[in-house]
């Protein structure tokens, strides 16, 4: 498994956590949002999922990967 | 119709807006959240719905009516 931590702007509450973590779970990744520092840590299989797909999934939920 | 404006803490994003407005809609009220000043304006029929029921519905969504 590969671990990636992204800075993400706009996540502010538990609903945002659920949106982002849920979207990444749909892709087969395991994600943990840290609201305090505005980051998402993602564990994923780099043979099956690209970093771009992860970023797109987060952005599709309405947040900015910075 | 009666109009009531409440100060509510903890609403931070569009998901929060949907939670609060949706919960009040379920009660038969019409609500509008203003995230900028942390308020909810509710139009309701005072013969059918109490202020306490409105406050409880908001608190049940996880927010504090102050």
CSV table of N, CA, C and O in Angstrom, one decimal:
chain,number,residue,atom,x,y,z
A,1,UNK,N,0.8,-1.2,0.0
A,1,UNK,CA,0.0,0.0,0.0
A,1,UNK,C,0.9,1.3,0.0
A,1,UNK,O,2.0,1.3,0.6
A,2,UNK,N,0.4,2.3,-0.6
A,2,UNK,CA,1.1,3.6,-0.7
A,2,UNK,C,0.3,4.5,0.2
A,2,UNK,O,-0.9,4.5,0.2
A,3,UNK,N,1.1,5.4,0.9
A,3,UNK,CA,0.4,6.4,1.7
A,3,UNK,C,0.7,7.8,1.2
A,3,UNK,O,1.9,8.1,0.9
A,4,UNK,N,-0.3,8.6,1.1
A,4,UNK,CA,-0.2,9.9,0.5
A,4,UNK,C,-1.0,10.9,1.4
A,4,UNK,O,-2.1,10.6,1.9
A,5,UNK,N,-0.4,12.0,1.7
A,5,UNK,CA,-1.1,13.1,2.5
A,5,UNK,C,-1.2,14.3,1.7
A,5,UNK,O,-0.2,14.8,1.1
A,6,UNK,N,-2.4,14.8,1.5
A,6,UNK,CA,-2.7,15.9,0.7
A,6,UNK,C,-3.3,17.1,1.6
A,6,UNK,O,-4.0,16.8,2.6
A,7,UNK,N,-2.9,18.3,1.3
A,7,UNK,CA,-3.5,19.5,2.0
A,7,UNK,C,-4.8,19.8,1.2
A,7,UNK,O,-4.8,19.9,-0.1
A,8,UNK,N,-5.9,19.9,1.9
A,8,UNK,CA,-7.2,20.2,1.2
A,8,UNK,C,-7.9,21.3,1.9
A,8,UNK,O,-8.0,21.4,3.2
A,9,UNK,N,-8.3,22.3,1.1
A,9,UNK,CA,-9.0,23.5,1.7
A,9,UNK,C,-10.5,23.3,1.6
A,9,UNK,O,-11.0,22.8,0.6
A,10,UNK,N,-11.2,23.8,2.6
A,10,UNK,CA,-12.7,23.9,2.6
A,10,UNK,C,-13.4,22.8,3.4
A,10,UNK,O,-14.6,22.9,3.6
A,11,UNK,N,-12.6,21.9,4.0
A,11,UNK,CA,-13.3,20.9,4.8
A,11,UNK,C,-13.5,21.5,6.2
A,11,UNK,O,-12.5,22.0,6.8
A,12,UNK,N,-14.7,21.6,6.7
A,12,UNK,CA,-15.0,22.3,7.9
A,12,UNK,C,-15.8,21.6,9.0
A,12,UNK,O,-15.8,22.0,10.1
A,13,UNK,N,-16.4,20.4,8.6
A,13,UNK,CA,-17.2,19.8,9.6
A,13,UNK,C,-17.3,18.3,9.4
A,13,UNK,O,-16.7,17.8,8.4
A,14,UNK,N,-18.0,17.6,10.2
A,14,UNK,CA,-18.1,16.2,10.1
A,14,UNK,C,-18.7,15.7,8.8
A,14,UNK,O,-18.4,14.6,8.3
A,15,UNK,N,-19.6,16.5,8.2
A,15,UNK,CA,-20.2,16.2,6.9
A,15,UNK,C,-19.1,16.2,5.9
A,15,UNK,O,-19.1,15.3,5.0
A,16,UNK,N,-18.2,17.1,5.9
A,16,UNK,CA,-17.1,17.2,5.0
A,16,UNK,C,-16.2,16.0,5.1
A,16,UNK,O,-15.8,15.4,4.1
A,17,UNK,N,-15.9,15.6,6.3
A,17,UNK,CA,-15.1,14.4,6.6
A,17,UNK,C,-15.8,13.2,5.9
A,17,UNK,O,-15.1,12.4,5.2
A,18,UNK,N,-17.1,13.0,6.1
A,18,UNK,CA,-17.8,11.9,5.6
A,18,UNK,C,-17.8,11.9,4.0
A,18,UNK,O,-17.6,10.9,3.4
A,19,UNK,N,-17.9,13.1,3.5
A,19,UNK,CA,-17.9,13.2,2.0
A,19,UNK,C,-16.6,12.8,1.4
A,19,UNK,O,-16.6,12.0,0.4
A,20,UNK,N,-15.5,13.3,2.0
A,20,UNK,CA,-14.2,13.0,1.4
A,20,UNK,C,-13.8,11.6,1.7
A,20,UNK,O,-13.4,10.8,0.8
A,21,UNK,N,-14.0,11.1,2.9
A,21,UNK,CA,-13.6,9.7,3.2
A,21,UNK,C,-14.5,8.8,2.5
A,21,UNK,O,-14.0,7.7,2.0
A,22,UNK,N,-15.7,9.1,2.3
A,22,UNK,CA,-16.7,8.2,1.6
A,22,UNK,C,-16.3,8.1,0.1
A,22,UNK,O,-16.4,7.0,-0.5
A,23,UNK,N,-16.0,9.3,-0.5
A,23,UNK,CA,-15.6,9.3,-1.9
A,23,UNK,C,-14.4,8.4,-2.2
A,23,UNK,O,-14.3,7.7,-3.2
A,24,UNK,N,-13.4,8.5,-1.3
A,24,UNK,CA,-12.2,7.7,-1.5
A,24,UNK,C,-12.4,6.3,-1.2
A,24,UNK,O,-11.8,5.4,-1.8
A,25,UNK,N,-13.3,6.0,-0.2
A,25,UNK,CA,-13.6,4.6,0.0
A,25,UNK,C,-14.2,3.9,-1.2
A,25,UNK,O,-14.0,2.8,-1.6
A,26,UNK,N,-15.1,4.7,-1.9
A,26,UNK,CA,-15.7,4.2,-3.2
A,26,UNK,C,-14.6,3.8,-4.2
A,26,UNK,O,-14.9,3.0,-5.0
A,27,UNK,N,-13.5,4.5,-4.1
A,27,UNK,CA,-12.4,4.2,-5.1
A,27,UNK,C,-11.6,3.0,-4.6
A,27,UNK,O,-10.6,2.6,-5.3
A,28,UNK,N,-11.9,2.5,-3.4
A,28,UNK,CA,-11.1,1.4,-2.9
A,28,UNK,C,-9.9,1.8,-2.0
A,28,UNK,O,-9.1,1.0,-1.6
A,29,UNK,N,-9.8,3.1,-1.7
A,29,UNK,CA,-8.8,3.6,-0.8
A,29,UNK,C,-9.3,3.8,0.6
A,29,UNK,O,-10.5,3.8,0.8
A,30,UNK,N,-8.4,3.9,1.5
A,30,UNK,CA,-8.7,4.1,2.9
A,30,UNK,C,-8.2,5.5,3.2
A,30,UNK,O,-7.0,5.8,3.1
A,31,UNK,N,-9.1,6.4,3.7
A,31,UNK,CA,-8.7,7.8,3.9
A,31,UNK,C,-9.1,8.3,5.3
A,31,UNK,O,-10.1,7.8,5.9
A,32,UNK,N,-8.3,9.2,5.8
A,32,UNK,CA,-8.5,9.8,7.1
A,32,UNK,C,-8.4,11.3,7.0
A,32,UNK,O,-7.3,11.8,6.6
A,33,UNK,N,-9.4,12.0,7.3
A,33,UNK,CA,-9.4,13.5,7.2
A,33,UNK,C,-8.9,14.0,8.6
A,33,UNK,O,-9.4,13.5,9.6
A,34,UNK,N,-8.0,15.0,8.6
A,34,UNK,CA,-7.7,15.7,9.8
A,34,UNK,C,-8.2,17.2,9.6
A,34,UNK,O,-7.6,17.9,8.9
A,35,UNK,N,-9.3,17.5,10.2
A,35,UNK,CA,-9.9,18.8,10.1
A,35,UNK,C,-9.0,19.9,10.6
A,35,UNK,O,-8.9,21.0,10.1
A,36,UNK,N,-8.3,19.5,11.7
A,36,UNK,CA,-7.5,20.5,12.4
A,36,UNK,C,-6.4,21.1,11.5
A,36,UNK,O,-6.2,22.3,11.6
A,37,UNK,N,-5.7,20.3,10.7
A,37,UNK,CA,-4.7,20.8,9.9
A,37,UNK,C,-5.1,20.8,8.4
A,37,UNK,O,-4.3,21.1,7.5
A,38,UNK,N,-6.3,20.5,8.1
A,38,UNK,CA,-6.8,20.5,6.7
A,38,UNK,C,-6.1,19.6,5.8
A,38,UNK,O,-5.6,19.9,4.7
A,39,UNK,N,-6.0,18.3,6.2
A,39,UNK,CA,-5.3,17.3,5.4
A,39,UNK,C,-6.1,16.0,5.3
A,39,UNK,O,-7.0,15.8,6.1
A,40,UNK,N,-5.8,15.3,4.3
A,40,UNK,CA,-6.3,14.0,4.1
A,40,UNK,C,-5.2,13.0,3.8
A,40,UNK,O,-4.3,13.2,3.0
A,41,UNK,N,-5.1,11.9,4.6
A,41,UNK,CA,-4.1,10.9,4.5
A,41,UNK,C,-4.8,9.7,3.8
A,41,UNK,O,-5.8,9.2,4.4
A,42,UNK,N,-4.2,9.2,2.7
A,42,UNK,CA,-4.9,8.2,1.9
A,42,UNK,C,-4.0,7.0,1.8
A,42,UNK,O,-2.8,7.2,1.4
A,43,UNK,N,-4.5,5.8,2.2
A,43,UNK,CA,-3.7,4.6,1.9
A,43,UNK,C,-4.4,3.9,0.7
A,43,UNK,O,-5.6,3.7,0.7
A,44,UNK,N,-3.6,3.6,-0.3
A,44,UNK,CA,-4.1,3.0,-1.5
A,44,UNK,C,-3.1,2.2,-2.2
A,44,UNK,O,-1.9,2.2,-2.0
A,45,UNK,N,-3.7,1.4,-3.2
A,45,UNK,CA,-2.9,0.5,-4.0
A,45,UNK,C,-2.5,1.2,-5.3
A,45,UNK,O,-3.3,1.5,-6.1
A,46,UNK,N,-1.2,1.6,-5.4
A,46,UNK,CA,-0.8,2.4,-6.5
A,46,UNK,C,-0.8,1.7,-7.8
A,46,UNK,O,-0.8,2.3,-8.9
A,47,UNK,N,-1.0,0.4,-7.8
A,47,UNK,CA,-1.1,-0.4,-9.0
A,47,UNK,C,-2.5,-0.3,-9.6
A,47,UNK,O,-2.8,-0.5,-10.7
A,48,UNK,N,-3.5,0.2,-8.7
A,48,UNK,CA,-4.9,0.2,-9.1
A,48,UNK,C,-5.5,1.6,-9.1
A,48,UNK,O,-6.5,1.8,-9.8
A,49,UNK,N,-4.8,2.6,-8.5
A,49,UNK,CA,-5.4,3.9,-8.3
A,49,UNK,C,-4.3,4.9,-8.5
A,49,UNK,O,-3.2,4.8,-7.9
A,50,UNK,N,-4.6,6.0,-9.2
A,50,UNK,CA,-3.6,7.0,-9.4
A,50,UNK,C,-3.8,8.2,-8.5
A,50,UNK,O,-4.9,8.4,-8.0
A,51,UNK,N,-2.7,8.9,-8.2
A,51,UNK,CA,-2.8,10.1,-7.4
A,51,UNK,C,-3.8,11.1,-8.0
A,51,UNK,O,-4.6,11.8,-7.3
A,52,UNK,N,-3.8,11.2,-9.3
A,52,UNK,CA,-4.7,12.1,-10.0
A,52,UNK,C,-6.2,11.7,-9.7
A,52,UNK,O,-7.0,12.6,-9.5
A,53,UNK,N,-6.5,10.4,-9.7
A,53,UNK,CA,-7.8,10.0,-9.5
A,53,UNK,C,-8.3,10.4,-8.0
A,53,UNK,O,-9.4,10.7,-7.8
A,54,UNK,N,-7.3,10.3,-7.1
A,54,UNK,CA,-7.6,10.6,-5.7
A,54,UNK,C,-7.9,12.1,-5.6
A,54,UNK,O,-8.9,12.5,-5.0
A,55,UNK,N,-7.0,12.9,-6.2
A,55,UNK,CA,-7.3,14.4,-6.2
A,55,UNK,C,-8.6,14.7,-6.8
A,55,UNK,O,-9.3,15.6,-6.3
A,56,UNK,N,-8.9,14.1,-8.0
A,56,UNK,CA,-10.2,14.4,-8.7
A,56,UNK,C,-11.4,14.1,-7.8
A,56,UNK,O,-12.3,14.8,-7.7
A,57,UNK,N,-11.3,12.9,-7.1
A,57,UNK,CA,-12.4,12.5,-6.2
A,57,UNK,C,-12.7,13.5,-5.1
A,57,UNK,O,-13.8,13.8,-4.8
A,58,UNK,N,-11.6,14.1,-4.6
A,58,UNK,CA,-11.7,15.1,-3.5
A,58,UNK,C,-12.3,16.4,-4.1
A,58,UNK,O,-13.2,17.0,-3.5
A,59,UNK,N,-11.8,16.8,-5.2
A,59,UNK,CA,-12.3,18.0,-5.8
A,59,UNK,C,-13.7,17.9,-6.3
A,59,UNK,O,-14.5,18.8,-6.2
A,60,UNK,N,-14.1,16.7,-6.7
A,60,UNK,CA,-15.5,16.5,-7.1
A,60,UNK,C,-16.5,16.6,-5.9
A,60,UNK,O,-17.7,16.8,-6.1
A,61,UNK,N,-16.0,16.5,-4.7
A,61,UNK,CA,-16.8,16.7,-3.5
A,61,UNK,C,-16.9,18.2,-3.2
A,61,UNK,O,-17.6,18.6,-2.2
A,62,UNK,N,-16.1,19.0,-3.9
A,62,UNK,CA,-16.2,20.5,-3.7
A,62,UNK,C,-15.1,21.1,-2.9
A,62,UNK,O,-15.2,22.2,-2.5
A,63,UNK,N,-14.0,20.3,-2.8
A,63,UNK,CA,-12.9,20.9,-2.0
A,63,UNK,C,-11.7,21.1,-2.9
A,63,UNK,O,-11.6,20.5,-4.0
A,64,UNK,N,-10.8,21.9,-2.4
A,64,UNK,CA,-9.6,22.3,-3.2
A,64,UNK,C,-8.3,21.5,-2.7
A,64,UNK,O,-8.0,21.8,-1.5
A,65,UNK,N,-7.7,20.7,-3.5
A,65,UNK,CA,-6.4,20.1,-3.2
A,65,UNK,C,-5.4,21.1,-3.5
A,65,UNK,O,-5.3,21.6,-4.6
A,66,UNK,N,-4.6,21.5,-2.5
A,66,UNK,CA,-3.6,22.6,-2.7
A,66,UNK,C,-2.2,22.1,-2.7
A,66,UNK,O,-1.9,20.9,-2.4
B,1,UNK,N,-48.3,33.3,9.2
B,1,UNK,CA,-47.0,32.7,9.5
B,1,UNK,C,-46.2,33.6,10.4
B,1,UNK,O,-46.3,34.8,10.4
B,2,UNK,N,-45.4,32.9,11.2
B,2,UNK,CA,-44.5,33.6,12.2
B,2,UNK,C,-43.1,33.5,11.7
B,2,UNK,O,-42.7,32.4,11.2
B,3,UNK,N,-42.3,34.5,11.9
B,3,UNK,CA,-40.9,34.5,11.5
B,3,UNK,C,-40.0,34.6,12.8
B,3,UNK,O,-40.2,35.5,13.6
B,4,UNK,N,-39.0,33.7,12.8
B,4,UNK,CA,-38.1,33.7,14.0
B,4,UNK,C,-36.7,33.6,13.4
B,4,UNK,O,-36.4,32.8,12.5
B,5,UNK,N,-35.8,34.3,14.0
B,5,UNK,CA,-34.4,34.2,13.7
B,5,UNK,C,-33.6,33.8,14.9
B,5,UNK,O,-33.7,34.4,15.9
B,6,UNK,N,-32.9,32.7,14.7
B,6,UNK,CA,-32.1,32.1,15.8
B,6,UNK,C,-30.6,32.2,15.5
B,6,UNK,O,-30.2,32.0,14.3
B,7,UNK,N,-29.8,32.5,16.5
B,7,UNK,CA,-28.3,32.4,16.3
B,7,UNK,C,-28.0,30.9,16.6
B,7,UNK,O,-28.4,30.3,17.6
B,8,UNK,N,-27.2,30.4,15.7
B,8,UNK,CA,-26.8,28.9,15.8
B,8,UNK,C,-25.3,28.8,15.6
B,8,UNK,O,-24.8,29.3,14.6
B,9,UNK,N,-24.7,28.1,16.5
B,9,UNK,CA,-23.2,27.9,16.4
B,9,UNK,C,-22.9,26.5,15.8
B,9,UNK,O,-23.6,25.5,16.0
B,10,UNK,N,-21.9,26.5,15.0
B,10,UNK,CA,-21.4,25.2,14.5
B,10,UNK,C,-21.7,24.9,13.0
B,10,UNK,O,-21.2,23.9,12.4
B,11,UNK,N,-22.5,25.8,12.4
B,11,UNK,CA,-22.8,25.6,11.0
B,11,UNK,C,-21.7,26.1,10.2
B,11,UNK,O,-21.3,27.3,10.3
B,12,UNK,N,-21.0,25.3,9.3
B,12,UNK,CA,-19.8,25.8,8.7
B,12,UNK,C,-19.8,25.6,7.2
B,12,UNK,O,-18.9,26.1,6.5
B,13,UNK,N,-20.7,24.8,6.6
B,13,UNK,CA,-20.6,24.5,5.2
B,13,UNK,C,-22.0,24.2,4.6
B,13,UNK,O,-23.0,24.1,5.3
B,14,UNK,N,-22.0,23.9,3.3
B,14,UNK,CA,-23.2,23.6,2.6
B,14,UNK,C,-24.0,22.4,3.2
B,14,UNK,O,-25.2,22.3,3.1
B,15,UNK,N,-23.2,21.4,3.6
B,15,UNK,CA,-23.8,20.2,4.2
B,15,UNK,C,-24.6,20.6,5.5
B,15,UNK,O,-25.7,20.1,5.7
B,16,UNK,N,-24.0,21.5,6.3
B,16,UNK,CA,-24.7,22.0,7.5
B,16,UNK,C,-26.0,22.7,7.1
B,16,UNK,O,-27.0,22.6,7.8
B,17,UNK,N,-25.9,23.6,6.1
B,17,UNK,CA,-27.1,24.3,5.6
B,17,UNK,C,-28.2,23.3,5.3
B,17,UNK,O,-29.4,23.4,5.7
B,18,UNK,N,-27.8,22.2,4.5
B,18,UNK,CA,-28.8,21.3,4.1
B,18,UNK,C,-29.4,20.5,5.3
B,18,UNK,O,-30.6,20.2,5.3
B,19,UNK,N,-28.6,20.2,6.3
B,19,UNK,CA,-29.0,19.5,7.5
B,19,UNK,C,-30.1,20.3,8.2
B,19,UNK,O,-31.1,19.7,8.6
B,20,UNK,N,-29.8,21.5,8.5
B,20,UNK,CA,-30.7,22.4,9.3
B,20,UNK,C,-31.9,22.7,8.5
B,20,UNK,O,-33.0,22.5,9.0
B,21,UNK,N,-31.8,23.2,7.2
B,21,UNK,CA,-32.9,23.5,6.5
B,21,UNK,C,-33.8,22.3,6.2
B,21,UNK,O,-35.1,22.3,6.3
B,22,UNK,N,-33.2,21.1,6.0
B,22,UNK,CA,-33.9,19.9,5.8
B,22,UNK,C,-34.7,19.4,7.0
B,22,UNK,O,-35.9,19.0,6.9
B,23,UNK,N,-34.1,19.5,8.2
B,23,UNK,CA,-34.8,19.1,9.4
B,23,UNK,C,-36.0,20.0,9.7
B,23,UNK,O,-37.0,19.5,10.1
B,24,UNK,N,-35.9,21.3,9.4
B,24,UNK,CA,-37.0,22.2,9.6
B,24,UNK,C,-38.1,22.0,8.6
B,24,UNK,O,-39.3,22.1,8.9
B,25,UNK,N,-37.7,21.7,7.4
B,25,UNK,CA,-38.7,21.4,6.3
B,25,UNK,C,-39.5,20.2,6.7
B,25,UNK,O,-40.7,20.1,6.5
B,26,UNK,N,-38.8,19.2,7.3
B,26,UNK,CA,-39.6,18.0,7.8
B,26,UNK,C,-40.6,18.3,8.8
B,26,UNK,O,-41.6,17.6,8.9
B,27,UNK,N,-40.4,19.4,9.5
B,27,UNK,CA,-41.4,19.9,10.5
B,27,UNK,C,-42.5,20.7,9.9
B,27,UNK,O,-43.4,21.1,10.6
B,28,UNK,N,-42.4,21.0,8.6
B,28,UNK,CA,-43.4,21.8,8.0
B,28,UNK,C,-43.0,23.3,8.0
B,28,UNK,O,-43.9,24.2,7.6
B,29,UNK,N,-41.8,23.7,8.4
B,29,UNK,CA,-41.4,25.0,8.4
B,29,UNK,C,-40.5,25.3,7.2
B,29,UNK,O,-40.1,24.4,6.5
B,30,UNK,N,-40.3,26.6,6.9
B,30,UNK,CA,-39.5,27.0,5.8
B,30,UNK,C,-38.3,27.7,6.5
B,30,UNK,O,-38.5,28.7,7.2
B,31,UNK,N,-37.1,27.3,6.2
B,31,UNK,CA,-35.9,27.8,6.9
B,31,UNK,C,-34.8,28.3,5.9
B,31,UNK,O,-34.7,27.7,4.9
B,32,UNK,N,-34.1,29.3,6.3
B,32,UNK,CA,-33.0,29.8,5.5
B,32,UNK,C,-31.8,30.0,6.4
B,32,UNK,O,-31.9,30.8,7.4
B,33,UNK,N,-30.7,29.3,6.2
B,33,UNK,CA,-29.5,29.5,6.9
B,33,UNK,C,-28.7,30.6,6.3
B,33,UNK,O,-28.5,30.6,5.1
B,34,UNK,N,-28.1,31.4,7.2
B,34,UNK,CA,-27.1,32.4,6.8
B,34,UNK,C,-25.8,32.0,7.5
B,34,UNK,O,-25.6,32.2,8.7
B,35,UNK,N,-24.9,31.4,6.7
B,35,UNK,CA,-23.6,30.9,7.2
B,35,UNK,C,-22.8,32.1,7.7
B,35,UNK,O,-22.0,32.0,8.7
B,36,UNK,N,-22.9,33.2,7.0
B,36,UNK,CA,-22.0,34.3,7.3
B,36,UNK,C,-22.2,34.9,8.7
B,36,UNK,O,-21.2,35.2,9.4
B,37,UNK,N,-23.4,34.9,9.1
B,37,UNK,CA,-23.6,35.4,10.5
B,37,UNK,C,-24.1,34.4,11.5
B,37,UNK,O,-24.5,34.7,12.6
B,38,UNK,N,-24.1,33.1,11.0
B,38,UNK,CA,-24.5,32.0,11.9
B,38,UNK,C,-25.9,32.1,12.4
B,38,UNK,O,-26.2,32.0,13.6
B,39,UNK,N,-26.8,32.3,11.5
B,39,UNK,CA,-28.2,32.4,11.9
B,39,UNK,C,-29.1,31.6,11.0
B,39,UNK,O,-28.8,31.2,9.9
B,40,UNK,N,-30.3,31.2,11.6
B,40,UNK,CA,-31.3,30.5,10.8
B,40,UNK,C,-32.6,31.4,11.0
B,40,UNK,O,-33.0,31.7,12.1
B,41,UNK,N,-33.2,31.7,9.8
B,41,UNK,CA,-34.5,32.4,9.8
B,41,UNK,C,-35.6,31.4,9.4
B,41,UNK,O,-35.4,30.7,8.4
B,42,UNK,N,-36.6,31.3,10.3
B,42,UNK,CA,-37.6,30.2,10.1
B,42,UNK,C,-39.0,30.9,10.0
B,42,UNK,O,-39.4,31.7,10.8
B,43,UNK,N,-39.7,30.5,9.0
B,43,UNK,CA,-41.1,30.9,8.8
B,43,UNK,C,-41.9,29.6,9.1
B,43,UNK,O,-41.7,28.6,8.5
B,44,UNK,N,-42.8,29.8,10.1
B,44,UNK,CA,-43.6,28.7,10.5
B,44,UNK,C,-45.0,29.1,11.0
B,44,UNK,O,-45.3,30.3,11.3
B,45,UNK,N,-45.9,28.1,11.1
B,45,UNK,CA,-47.2,28.3,11.6
B,45,UNK,C,-47.2,28.1,13.1
B,45,UNK,O,-47.1,26.9,13.6
B,46,UNK,N,-47.3,29.1,13.9
B,46,UNK,CA,-47.2,29.0,15.4
B,46,UNK,C,-48.4,28.2,16.0
B,46,UNK,O,-48.3,27.8,17.1
B,47,UNK,N,-49.4,28.0,15.2
B,47,UNK,CA,-50.5,27.2,15.7
B,47,UNK,C,-50.2,25.7,15.7
B,47,UNK,O,-50.8,24.9,16.3
B,48,UNK,N,-49.2,25.4,14.8
B,48,UNK,CA,-48.9,24.0,14.6
B,48,UNK,C,-47.5,23.6,15.1
B,48,UNK,O,-47.2,22.4,15.3
B,49,UNK,N,-46.6,24.6,15.4
B,49,UNK,CA,-45.2,24.2,15.7
B,49,UNK,C,-44.7,25.2,16.7
B,49,UNK,O,-45.0,26.4,16.7
B,50,UNK,N,-44.0,24.7,17.7
B,50,UNK,CA,-43.5,25.5,18.8
B,50,UNK,C,-42.1,25.9,18.5
B,50,UNK,O,-41.3,25.3,17.8
B,51,UNK,N,-41.7,27.0,19.2
B,51,UNK,CA,-40.3,27.5,19.1
B,51,UNK,C,-39.4,26.4,19.7
B,51,UNK,O,-38.3,26.1,19.1
B,52,UNK,N,-39.8,25.8,20.8
B,52,UNK,CA,-39.0,24.7,21.3
B,52,UNK,C,-38.7,23.6,20.4
B,52,UNK,O,-37.6,23.0,20.3
B,53,UNK,N,-39.8,23.2,19.6
B,53,UNK,CA,-39.6,22.1,18.7
B,53,UNK,C,-38.6,22.5,17.6
B,53,UNK,O,-37.8,21.6,17.1
B,54,UNK,N,-38.6,23.7,17.2
B,54,UNK,CA,-37.7,24.2,16.2
B,54,UNK,C,-36.3,24.2,16.7
B,54,UNK,O,-35.3,23.7,16.1
B,55,UNK,N,-36.1,24.6,17.9
B,55,UNK,CA,-34.7,24.6,18.6
B,55,UNK,C,-34.3,23.2,18.7
B,55,UNK,O,-33.1,22.9,18.4
B,56,UNK,N,-35.1,22.3,19.1
B,56,UNK,CA,-34.7,20.9,19.3
B,56,UNK,C,-34.3,20.3,18.0
B,56,UNK,O,-33.3,19.5,17.9
B,57,UNK,N,-35.0,20.6,16.9
B,57,UNK,CA,-34.7,20.0,15.6
B,57,UNK,C,-33.3,20.4,15.2
B,57,UNK,O,-32.6,19.6,14.6
B,58,UNK,N,-33.0,21.7,15.4
B,58,UNK,CA,-31.7,22.2,15.1
B,58,UNK,C,-30.6,21.5,15.9
B,58,UNK,O,-29.5,21.1,15.4
B,59,UNK,N,-30.9,21.4,17.2
B,59,UNK,CA,-29.9,20.8,18.1
B,59,UNK,C,-29.7,19.3,17.8
B,59,UNK,O,-28.6,18.8,17.9
B,60,UNK,N,-30.8,18.7,17.4
B,60,UNK,CA,-30.7,17.3,17.0
B,60,UNK,C,-29.8,17.0,15.8
B,60,UNK,O,-29.3,15.9,15.6
B,61,UNK,N,-29.6,18.1,15.0
B,61,UNK,CA,-28.6,17.9,13.9
B,61,UNK,C,-27.2,18.2,14.3
B,61,UNK,O,-26.3,18.1,13.5
B,62,UNK,N,-27.0,18.5,15.6
B,62,UNK,CA,-25.6,18.7,16.1
B,62,UNK,C,-25.2,20.1,16.3
B,62,UNK,O,-24.0,20.3,16.5
B,63,UNK,N,-26.1,21.1,16.3
B,63,UNK,CA,-25.7,22.5,16.4
B,63,UNK,C,-26.2,23.1,17.7
B,63,UNK,O,-27.2,22.6,18.2
B,64,UNK,N,-25.6,24.2,18.1
B,64,UNK,CA,-26.0,24.8,19.3
B,64,UNK,C,-26.8,26.1,19.0
B,64,UNK,O,-26.3,27.0,18.4
B,65,UNK,N,-28.1,26.1,19.5
B,65,UNK,CA,-28.9,27.3,19.4
B,65,UNK,C,-28.5,28.2,20.6
B,65,UNK,O,-28.5,27.7,21.8
B,66,UNK,N,-28.0,29.4,20.4
B,66,UNK,CA,-27.4,30.2,21.5
B,66,UNK,C,-28.3,31.4,21.8
B,66,UNK,O,-29.3,31.7,21.1
